[in-house]
Short mmCIF file of C-alpha atoms in Angstrom, two decimals:
data_model
loop_
_atom_site.label_atom_id
_atom_site.label_comp_id
_atom_site.label_asym_id
_atom_site.label_seq_id
_atom_site.Cartn_x
_atom_site.Cartn_y
_atom_site.Cartn_z
CA MET A 1 -32.76 -52.70 -11.19
CA LYS A 2 -34.68 -54.25 -8.35
CA ASN A 3 -38.79 -53.94 -8.65
CA PRO A 4 -40.15 -52.02 -5.57
CA ILE A 5 -42.01 -53.41 -3.06
CA ILE A 6 -45.43 -52.68 -1.71
CA TYR A 7 -46.50 -53.96 2.18
CA LEU A 8 -49.83 -54.55 2.74
CA SER A 9 -50.93 -54.57 6.59
CA ARG A 10 -54.05 -56.58 7.79
CA SER A 11 -55.36 -57.24 11.07
CA ALA A 12 -57.43 -60.01 13.14
CA ARG A 13 -59.73 -59.90 15.90
CA ARG A 14 -60.20 -63.18 18.00
CA SER A 15 -63.20 -63.28 20.29
CA GLN A 16 -63.84 -66.07 22.92
CA GLY A 17 -64.78 -69.24 21.56
CA ALA A 18 -64.61 -68.02 17.83
CA TRP A 19 -62.40 -68.60 15.24
CA LEU A 20 -59.69 -66.12 14.00
CA ARG A 21 -61.02 -63.86 11.19
CA ARG A 22 -58.75 -61.95 9.10
CA THR A 23 -59.73 -58.32 7.87
CA TRP A 24 -58.18 -56.51 5.03
CA LEU A 25 -57.21 -53.12 6.12
CA THR A 26 -55.49 -52.10 2.83
CA ALA A 27 -57.58 -52.20 -0.39
CA GLY A 28 -57.77 -50.14 -3.45
CA LEU A 29 -55.53 -49.62 -6.34
CA LEU A 30 -51.85 -49.90 -6.14
CA LEU A 31 -49.51 -48.32 -8.50
CA LEU A 32 -46.06 -49.95 -8.60
CA THR A 33 -43.31 -48.59 -10.68
CA ALA A 34 -40.73 -50.60 -11.98
CA LEU A 35 -38.65 -48.00 -13.51
CA ASN A 36 -36.10 -45.78 -11.63
CA GLY A 37 -36.77 -42.08 -11.10
CA ALA A 38 -40.52 -41.06 -12.04
CA GLN A 39 -40.53 -38.12 -14.38
CA ALA A 40 -43.15 -35.16 -13.74
CA VAL A 41 -45.43 -34.95 -16.93
CA PRO A 42 -48.06 -32.32 -17.11
CA PRO A 43 -51.64 -33.47 -16.21
CA PRO A 44 -53.84 -34.12 -19.45
CA ALA A 45 -55.81 -31.36 -20.84
CA GLY A 46 -59.37 -31.73 -19.31
CA THR A 47 -58.21 -33.42 -16.04
CA THR A 48 -60.40 -32.01 -12.92
CA ILE A 49 -58.32 -31.59 -9.92
CA GLY A 50 -59.67 -31.36 -6.34
CA ASN A 51 -58.26 -30.20 -3.39
CA GLN A 52 -59.68 -30.54 -0.11
CA ALA A 53 -58.48 -29.48 3.56
CA SER A 54 -58.63 -31.38 6.73
CA ALA A 55 -58.12 -30.52 10.28
CA THR A 56 -57.94 -32.46 13.49
CA TYR A 57 -58.20 -31.21 16.98
CA THR A 58 -58.77 -32.42 20.70
CA ASP A 59 -61.41 -31.10 22.54
CA THR A 60 -61.59 -30.28 26.29
CA SER A 61 -62.75 -33.80 27.02
CA GLY A 62 -59.83 -35.22 25.40
CA VAL A 63 -62.04 -36.32 22.27
CA SER A 64 -60.35 -36.00 18.85
CA HIS A 65 -62.29 -34.84 15.80
CA THR A 66 -61.58 -34.34 12.25
CA VAL A 67 -62.93 -31.84 9.99
CA THR A 68 -63.00 -31.35 6.45
CA SER A 69 -63.30 -28.25 4.16
CA ASN A 70 -65.43 -27.88 1.15
CA VAL A 71 -63.95 -29.38 -2.21
CA VAL A 72 -62.41 -27.00 -4.90
CA GLN A 73 -61.96 -28.49 -8.23
CA THR A 74 -59.78 -26.72 -11.20
CA THR A 75 -59.88 -28.07 -14.86
CA VAL A 76 -56.61 -28.47 -16.62
CA GLN A 77 -56.59 -26.30 -19.92
CA GLN A 78 -54.50 -27.35 -22.70
CA VAL A 79 -51.00 -25.99 -23.42
CA ALA A 80 -49.62 -26.40 -26.59
CA SER A 81 -45.98 -27.34 -27.14
CA LEU A 82 -43.68 -29.26 -29.30
CA THR A 83 -40.02 -30.17 -30.19
CA LEU A 84 -38.83 -30.68 -33.73
CA THR A 85 -35.36 -32.63 -34.51
CA GLN A 86 -32.87 -32.65 -36.34
CA ASN A 87 -30.80 -30.16 -37.93
CA GLY A 88 -29.18 -31.72 -41.03
CA ALA A 89 -26.33 -31.43 -43.42
CA GLN A 90 -25.06 -33.39 -46.17
CA ASN A 91 -23.11 -32.72 -49.86
CA ALA A 92 -24.77 -33.90 -52.84
CA THR A 93 -24.38 -33.62 -56.61
CA ALA A 94 -26.12 -31.13 -59.16
CA GLY A 95 -29.47 -32.72 -60.29
CA SER A 96 -29.63 -35.25 -57.45
CA VAL A 97 -32.53 -35.35 -54.60
CA ALA A 98 -31.35 -34.78 -50.69
CA TYR A 99 -33.34 -36.34 -48.33
CA TYR A 100 -33.33 -35.07 -44.66
CA PRO A 101 -35.37 -36.98 -41.71
CA HIS A 102 -36.90 -35.16 -38.77
CA THR A 103 -38.87 -36.45 -35.74
CA LEU A 104 -41.69 -34.04 -34.41
CA THR A 105 -42.91 -34.64 -30.82
CA ASN A 106 -46.06 -32.98 -29.21
CA THR A 107 -44.89 -32.17 -25.64
CA GLY A 108 -48.00 -30.41 -24.89
CA ASN A 109 -50.83 -31.71 -22.75
CA GLY A 110 -53.27 -32.76 -25.52
CA SER A 111 -54.13 -33.59 -29.02
CA ASP A 112 -52.81 -31.69 -31.51
CA THR A 113 -52.16 -31.48 -35.07
CA PHE A 114 -49.08 -29.65 -36.55
CA ASN A 115 -48.60 -27.86 -39.73
CA LEU A 116 -45.59 -28.52 -41.57
CA THR A 117 -43.92 -25.55 -43.90
CA THR A 118 -40.62 -25.21 -45.76
CA GLY A 119 -38.57 -22.30 -46.85
CA ASN A 120 -35.76 -22.02 -49.31
CA SER A 121 -32.69 -19.86 -49.39
CA GLY A 122 -29.02 -19.82 -50.36
CA GLY A 123 -26.67 -19.78 -53.44
CA PHE A 124 -29.35 -21.90 -55.36
CA THR A 125 -33.02 -22.71 -54.88
CA MET A 126 -33.93 -26.17 -54.35
CA THR A 127 -36.99 -27.32 -56.83
CA ALA A 128 -39.82 -30.00 -55.65
CA VAL A 129 -39.32 -29.48 -52.00
CA GLN A 130 -41.93 -31.92 -50.39
CA ILE A 131 -42.25 -33.65 -47.14
CA TYR A 132 -43.13 -37.37 -46.80
CA ALA A 133 -44.09 -39.52 -43.74
CA ASP A 134 -41.44 -41.61 -42.92
CA ASN A 135 -42.23 -45.51 -41.94
CA GLY A 136 -39.06 -45.94 -40.31
CA SER A 137 -37.08 -46.53 -43.38
CA GLY A 138 -35.54 -43.16 -43.73
CA GLN A 139 -37.01 -43.11 -47.34
CA PRO A 140 -39.98 -40.99 -48.26
CA THR A 141 -43.61 -42.91 -47.91
CA GLY A 142 -46.68 -42.41 -49.92
CA SER A 143 -47.74 -38.72 -51.06
CA PRO A 144 -46.48 -35.60 -50.05
CA ILE A 145 -48.18 -34.14 -46.82
CA THR A 146 -48.54 -30.64 -45.05
CA SER A 147 -49.47 -31.81 -41.74
CA SER A 148 -48.79 -34.33 -38.91
CA GLY A 149 -52.09 -35.32 -38.77
CA ALA A 150 -53.59 -35.82 -34.89
CA LEU A 151 -50.63 -36.38 -32.61
CA ALA A 152 -51.64 -37.38 -29.13
CA ALA A 153 -49.69 -35.77 -26.23
CA GLY A 154 -46.38 -37.38 -25.89
CA ALA A 155 -46.75 -38.95 -29.58
CA THR A 156 -44.38 -38.43 -31.94
CA PHE A 157 -44.24 -38.17 -35.66
CA LYS A 158 -41.39 -38.82 -38.33
CA PHE A 159 -41.20 -37.22 -41.59
CA ILE A 160 -38.86 -36.74 -44.74
CA VAL A 161 -37.91 -33.54 -46.53
CA ALA A 162 -36.93 -34.35 -49.98
CA ALA A 163 -35.57 -31.55 -52.28
CA THR A 164 -33.99 -31.77 -55.73
CA LEU A 165 -30.76 -29.83 -56.69
CA PRO A 166 -30.80 -27.98 -60.03
CA GLY A 167 -28.82 -29.13 -62.61
CA THR A 168 -26.96 -25.93 -63.20
CA ALA A 169 -25.67 -25.88 -59.37
CA THR A 170 -21.98 -25.70 -58.94
CA ALA A 171 -19.64 -27.25 -56.56
CA GLY A 172 -19.36 -25.34 -53.40
CA GLN A 173 -22.73 -23.79 -53.49
CA THR A 174 -24.97 -24.35 -50.22
CA ASN A 175 -28.86 -24.17 -50.09
CA ALA A 176 -30.36 -23.95 -46.62
CA ILE A 177 -33.75 -25.32 -46.06
CA THR A 178 -35.91 -24.18 -43.15
CA VAL A 179 -38.56 -26.63 -42.09
CA THR A 180 -41.23 -25.61 -39.61
CA ALA A 181 -44.00 -27.14 -37.21
CA THR A 182 -46.66 -25.19 -35.95
CA SER A 183 -49.36 -26.37 -33.55
CA ALA A 184 -52.64 -25.96 -34.96
CA PHE A 185 -54.32 -25.52 -31.43
CA ASP A 186 -51.92 -22.40 -30.57
CA ALA A 187 -50.31 -21.06 -34.06
CA THR A 188 -47.54 -19.10 -31.76
CA LYS A 189 -46.30 -22.42 -30.84
CA THR A 190 -43.65 -23.34 -33.58
CA ALA A 191 -40.37 -25.38 -33.93
CA SER A 192 -37.75 -25.28 -37.03
CA ASN A 193 -35.01 -27.27 -38.14
CA THR A 194 -32.53 -26.25 -40.83
CA ASP A 195 -31.09 -28.54 -43.55
CA THR A 196 -28.10 -27.66 -45.53
CA THR A 197 -26.88 -29.14 -49.06
CA THR A 198 -23.59 -28.31 -50.14
CA VAL A 199 -22.78 -29.18 -53.84
CA THR A 200 -19.88 -31.44 -54.93
CA ASN A 201 -18.31 -33.05 -57.49
CA ASN A 202 -17.01 -35.88 -55.35
CA ALA A 203 -18.23 -39.07 -53.91
CA VAL A 204 -21.72 -38.85 -52.08
CA VAL A 205 -22.69 -41.63 -49.73
CA SER A 206 -26.05 -41.79 -47.95
CA VAL A 207 -27.13 -44.69 -45.50
CA THR A 208 -30.48 -45.06 -44.38
CA LYS A 209 -31.64 -47.84 -41.91
CA ALA A 210 -34.60 -49.97 -41.46
CA VAL A 211 -35.91 -52.81 -38.84
CA SER A 212 -38.06 -55.70 -39.89
CA ALA A 213 -40.44 -55.26 -36.77
CA ALA A 214 -41.67 -52.17 -34.96
CA SER A 215 -42.03 -53.89 -31.46
CA GLY A 216 -41.33 -57.03 -29.39
CA ALA A 217 -41.54 -58.49 -26.08
CA PRO A 218 -38.57 -59.27 -24.08
CA GLY A 219 -36.71 -62.55 -24.86
CA SER A 220 -38.05 -62.21 -28.41
CA GLY A 221 -36.17 -62.19 -31.90
CA PRO A 222 -34.53 -62.38 -33.90
CA TYR A 223 -35.05 -58.87 -35.55
CA THR A 224 -33.36 -57.85 -38.72
CA TYR A 225 -31.71 -54.50 -39.42
CA THR A 226 -30.81 -53.32 -42.65
CA LEU A 227 -28.38 -50.81 -43.69
CA THR A 228 -28.75 -49.44 -47.14
CA TYR A 229 -26.20 -47.36 -48.66
CA THR A 230 -25.94 -45.37 -51.87
CA ASN A 231 -23.32 -43.59 -53.85
CA THR A 232 -25.23 -40.53 -55.48
CA GLY A 233 -21.76 -38.62 -56.36
CA ASN A 234 -19.37 -38.73 -59.46
CA SER A 235 -16.47 -40.30 -57.93
CA THR A 236 -15.78 -43.91 -56.18
CA ALA A 237 -16.16 -43.81 -52.45
CA THR A 238 -13.57 -45.86 -50.48
CA SER A 239 -13.30 -47.17 -46.99
CA VAL A 240 -16.90 -47.05 -46.56
CA ALA A 241 -17.27 -47.81 -42.84
CA LEU A 242 -20.55 -48.60 -41.23
CA THR A 243 -20.95 -48.46 -37.51
CA ASP A 244 -23.97 -49.58 -35.47
CA VAL A 245 -23.66 -49.67 -31.73
CA ILE A 246 -26.62 -52.02 -30.94
CA PRO A 247 -28.92 -50.38 -28.24
CA THR A 248 -28.84 -51.74 -24.83
CA GLY A 249 -31.45 -54.10 -24.18
CA MET A 250 -30.79 -55.93 -27.45
CA THR A 251 -28.25 -58.41 -28.09
CA TYR A 252 -26.51 -59.50 -31.30
CA VAL A 253 -27.09 -62.66 -32.84
CA ALA A 254 -23.54 -64.43 -33.41
CA SER A 255 -22.72 -64.89 -37.62
CA SER A 256 -25.92 -63.06 -38.83
CA GLY A 257 -24.28 -60.48 -40.84
CA ARG A 258 -25.12 -60.71 -44.40
CA TRP A 259 -24.15 -58.18 -47.52
CA SER A 260 -26.27 -57.92 -50.85
CA VAL A 261 -22.80 -58.42 -52.86
CA THR A 262 -22.09 -61.64 -51.51
CA GLY A 263 -25.78 -63.26 -50.82
CA SER A 264 -25.93 -65.84 -47.89
CA THR A 265 -22.39 -66.08 -47.12
CA ALA A 266 -22.25 -64.99 -43.23
CA LEU A 267 -20.06 -62.00 -42.95
CA SER A 268 -17.08 -62.17 -40.20
CA ASP A 269 -17.55 -61.23 -36.57
CA THR A 270 -13.86 -61.12 -36.15
CA GLY A 271 -12.52 -58.81 -38.50
CA GLY A 272 -12.39 -60.76 -41.49
CA THR A 273 -12.81 -60.08 -45.08
CA THR A 274 -15.51 -61.34 -47.52
CA GLY A 275 -15.67 -61.00 -51.19
CA THR A 276 -13.80 -60.60 -53.88
CA ALA A 277 -11.45 -57.55 -54.61
CA PRO A 278 -11.88 -54.74 -55.41
CA ASN A 279 -15.83 -55.61 -53.93
CA THR A 280 -14.83 -56.64 -50.47
CA ILE A 281 -16.23 -56.00 -46.82
CA THR A 282 -14.21 -56.32 -43.79
CA SER A 283 -16.43 -56.89 -40.62
CA GLY A 284 -16.28 -57.47 -36.87
CA TYR A 285 -18.48 -57.36 -33.63
CA THR A 286 -17.20 -56.33 -30.26
CA ALA A 287 -19.20 -57.58 -27.50
CA ALA A 288 -17.68 -55.10 -24.70
CA THR A 289 -19.55 -52.19 -26.49
CA ASN A 290 -22.42 -54.01 -28.37
CA THR A 291 -20.73 -52.59 -31.53
CA LEU A 292 -20.97 -53.77 -35.22
CA VAL A 293 -18.69 -52.40 -37.93
CA ALA A 294 -18.24 -53.31 -41.53
CA THR A 295 -16.01 -51.49 -43.84
CA LEU A 296 -16.98 -51.65 -47.63
CA ALA A 297 -13.40 -51.25 -50.00
CA GLN A 298 -15.55 -49.07 -52.52
CA VAL A 299 -18.78 -48.05 -53.60
CA THR A 300 -19.16 -46.90 -57.10
CA PRO A 301 -21.10 -43.81 -58.55
CA GLY A 302 -24.67 -45.31 -58.79
CA GLN A 303 -23.92 -48.47 -56.80
CA SER A 304 -26.35 -49.21 -53.95
CA GLY A 305 -26.24 -52.39 -51.57
CA THR A 306 -27.25 -53.45 -48.38
CA VAL A 307 -25.67 -54.94 -44.94
CA THR A 308 -27.83 -56.92 -42.37
CA PHE A 309 -27.63 -58.27 -39.12
CA GLN A 310 -30.01 -59.44 -36.48
CA VAL A 311 -30.45 -59.15 -32.81
CA ASN A 312 -32.66 -60.44 -30.07
CA VAL A 313 -34.43 -58.35 -27.30
CA ALA A 314 -32.84 -59.51 -23.88
CA ALA A 315 -34.84 -61.02 -20.86
CA GLY A 316 -36.05 -58.85 -18.64
CA THR A 317 -35.46 -55.46 -20.84
CA ALA A 318 -37.96 -52.57 -19.49
CA THR A 319 -40.79 -51.36 -21.65
CA GLY A 320 -40.13 -48.22 -23.73
CA THR A 321 -38.42 -47.40 -26.93
CA LEU A 322 -35.08 -48.49 -28.32
CA ASN A 323 -33.57 -46.14 -30.64
CA ASN A 324 -31.11 -46.83 -33.04
CA THR A 325 -28.66 -44.61 -35.36
CA ALA A 326 -26.03 -45.89 -37.62
CA THR A 327 -23.04 -43.93 -38.41
CA TYR A 328 -20.66 -43.92 -41.21
CA SER A 329 -17.27 -42.63 -42.72
CA TYR A 330 -16.11 -42.74 -46.33
CA ASN A 331 -13.27 -41.25 -48.69
CA ASN A 332 -14.81 -39.32 -51.20
CA GLY A 333 -12.11 -39.59 -53.85
CA ALA A 334 -10.76 -36.58 -53.04
CA GLY A 335 -8.85 -37.13 -50.01
CA THR A 336 -11.45 -36.00 -47.66
CA THR A 337 -13.23 -38.38 -45.06
CA VAL A 338 -16.94 -37.79 -44.83
CA PRO A 339 -18.78 -38.55 -41.75
CA GLY A 340 -22.48 -39.41 -41.89
CA SER A 341 -25.31 -40.74 -40.05
CA SER A 342 -28.54 -42.52 -40.67
CA ASN A 343 -32.16 -41.72 -39.76
CA THR A 344 -33.23 -43.16 -36.15
CA VAL A 345 -35.20 -46.40 -36.09
CA PRO A 346 -37.47 -46.82 -32.92
CA PHE A 347 -38.02 -50.40 -31.78
CA GLN A 348 -41.00 -50.78 -28.95
CA VAL A 349 -40.08 -53.13 -26.03
CA LYS A 350 -43.65 -54.24 -25.16
CA GLN A 351 -44.82 -54.65 -21.31
CA VAL A 352 -45.28 -57.58 -19.79
CA ALA A 353 -47.33 -57.97 -16.55
CA SER A 354 -46.00 -60.26 -13.95
CA VAL A 355 -46.97 -60.27 -10.15
CA THR A 356 -45.79 -61.99 -6.88
CA LEU A 357 -47.77 -62.32 -3.76
CA SER A 358 -46.71 -63.52 -0.27
CA GLY A 359 -48.33 -63.38 2.85
CA GLN A 360 -47.02 -63.67 6.62
CA THR A 361 -47.61 -66.71 9.14
CA LEU A 362 -49.42 -65.94 12.32
CA PRO A 363 -46.18 -65.36 14.71
CA GLY A 364 -48.08 -66.94 17.51
CA PRO A 365 -51.24 -67.41 19.64
CA ALA A 366 -53.21 -64.15 20.33
CA ALA A 367 -54.99 -63.01 23.31
CA PRO A 368 -58.83 -63.01 23.07
CA GLY A 369 -59.84 -59.59 21.72
CA SER A 370 -56.15 -58.43 20.85
CA THR A 371 -55.19 -57.30 17.43
CA VAL A 372 -52.77 -59.11 15.03
CA SER A 373 -50.96 -57.52 12.37
CA PHE A 374 -49.93 -59.07 9.13
CA THR A 375 -47.38 -57.99 6.33
CA ASN A 376 -48.44 -59.32 2.76
CA THR A 377 -46.00 -58.60 -0.10
CA VAL A 378 -46.91 -57.22 -3.47
CA ASN A 379 -43.59 -57.22 -5.97
CA ASN A 380 -44.14 -56.04 -9.35
CA THR A 381 -41.97 -58.46 -11.44
CA GLY A 382 -42.82 -57.47 -14.93
CA ASN A 383 -41.03 -54.90 -17.06
CA GLY A 384 -43.03 -51.89 -16.52
CA SER A 385 -45.30 -49.79 -14.68
CA ASP A 386 -48.37 -51.42 -13.83
CA THR A 387 -51.80 -51.23 -11.35
CA PHE A 388 -52.87 -54.37 -9.42
CA ASN A 389 -56.27 -54.55 -7.67
CA VAL A 390 -55.99 -55.94 -4.23
CA THR A 391 -59.47 -57.85 -3.06
#
């Protein structure tokens, strides 16, 4: 995308016998946006908005006059708003623990705290239902929590709902946990998700994702993504396929794939197989779709492991968040292919400031007392919105 350009005009007046003096006509703050399409956002709570009318008229003598009204000021009041994603569904064995990741976003216009509660219903009752902060790994972090803590407007908070299935639960039974976030500023503002668990006696594979750093600048790297898989079921899972579509703005590091079973041996980028039967992995990378696929021949009950790969942040990537979610599927031992997805891991691309300023040569001699206009171009060559002081 081409960065926008703002033109500045300046004028010069030459008096007889004097050198040309250039005077800036345009100064102040210039907001240059390097992103396509500005999105409307609510003004922050406490913002004062002023409004003043003006009128220009010409009197009977042909003289132009401008008059202005008084200034009317309005203070923006806080409005609470939130979103909560996502509903979850998975299979689990009796006595195991089910984990459900969620993302809470403060879409209001002021700082707010959100209380977190859960409800339990269905053919059996979950025990030890707890909520934990998620540090980006898809696994519980620290002690149980009951609120998000203070969130600035536009900020997000990730958390995990963990619940234990009773040992008496039988195959085919289901349970639904409802998790609700409530604004502390305005208790009428709530959002809910439902996490549904179905009891099974077959293989149950879960996959979580993590990244080695939370942020980086364009052109930096490598960063390591880790996919951790676990079979908490009672049967061996086969054809466990892990698929990762690398976000636009990141590039795959060739031959960087590794599997915990084979240690430092590089995984194939071209569909080759690594390992010794029956513990093998077939892997490949498709550049056209920026997609990495790794298929494990089997994962036995209680077995866990990791698949890792590396990426770089592409030069010129715009500042913002790159989200990455892996998908997977497996045969559960009863002839059924079960799909799933990992937690979503954000990566923040840091802003890098850069600017160019070019002037204009005087096109020719100017008559004494005349006005000469110059065009000066300010080009935001950074990777995000920026403000420049012109002096």
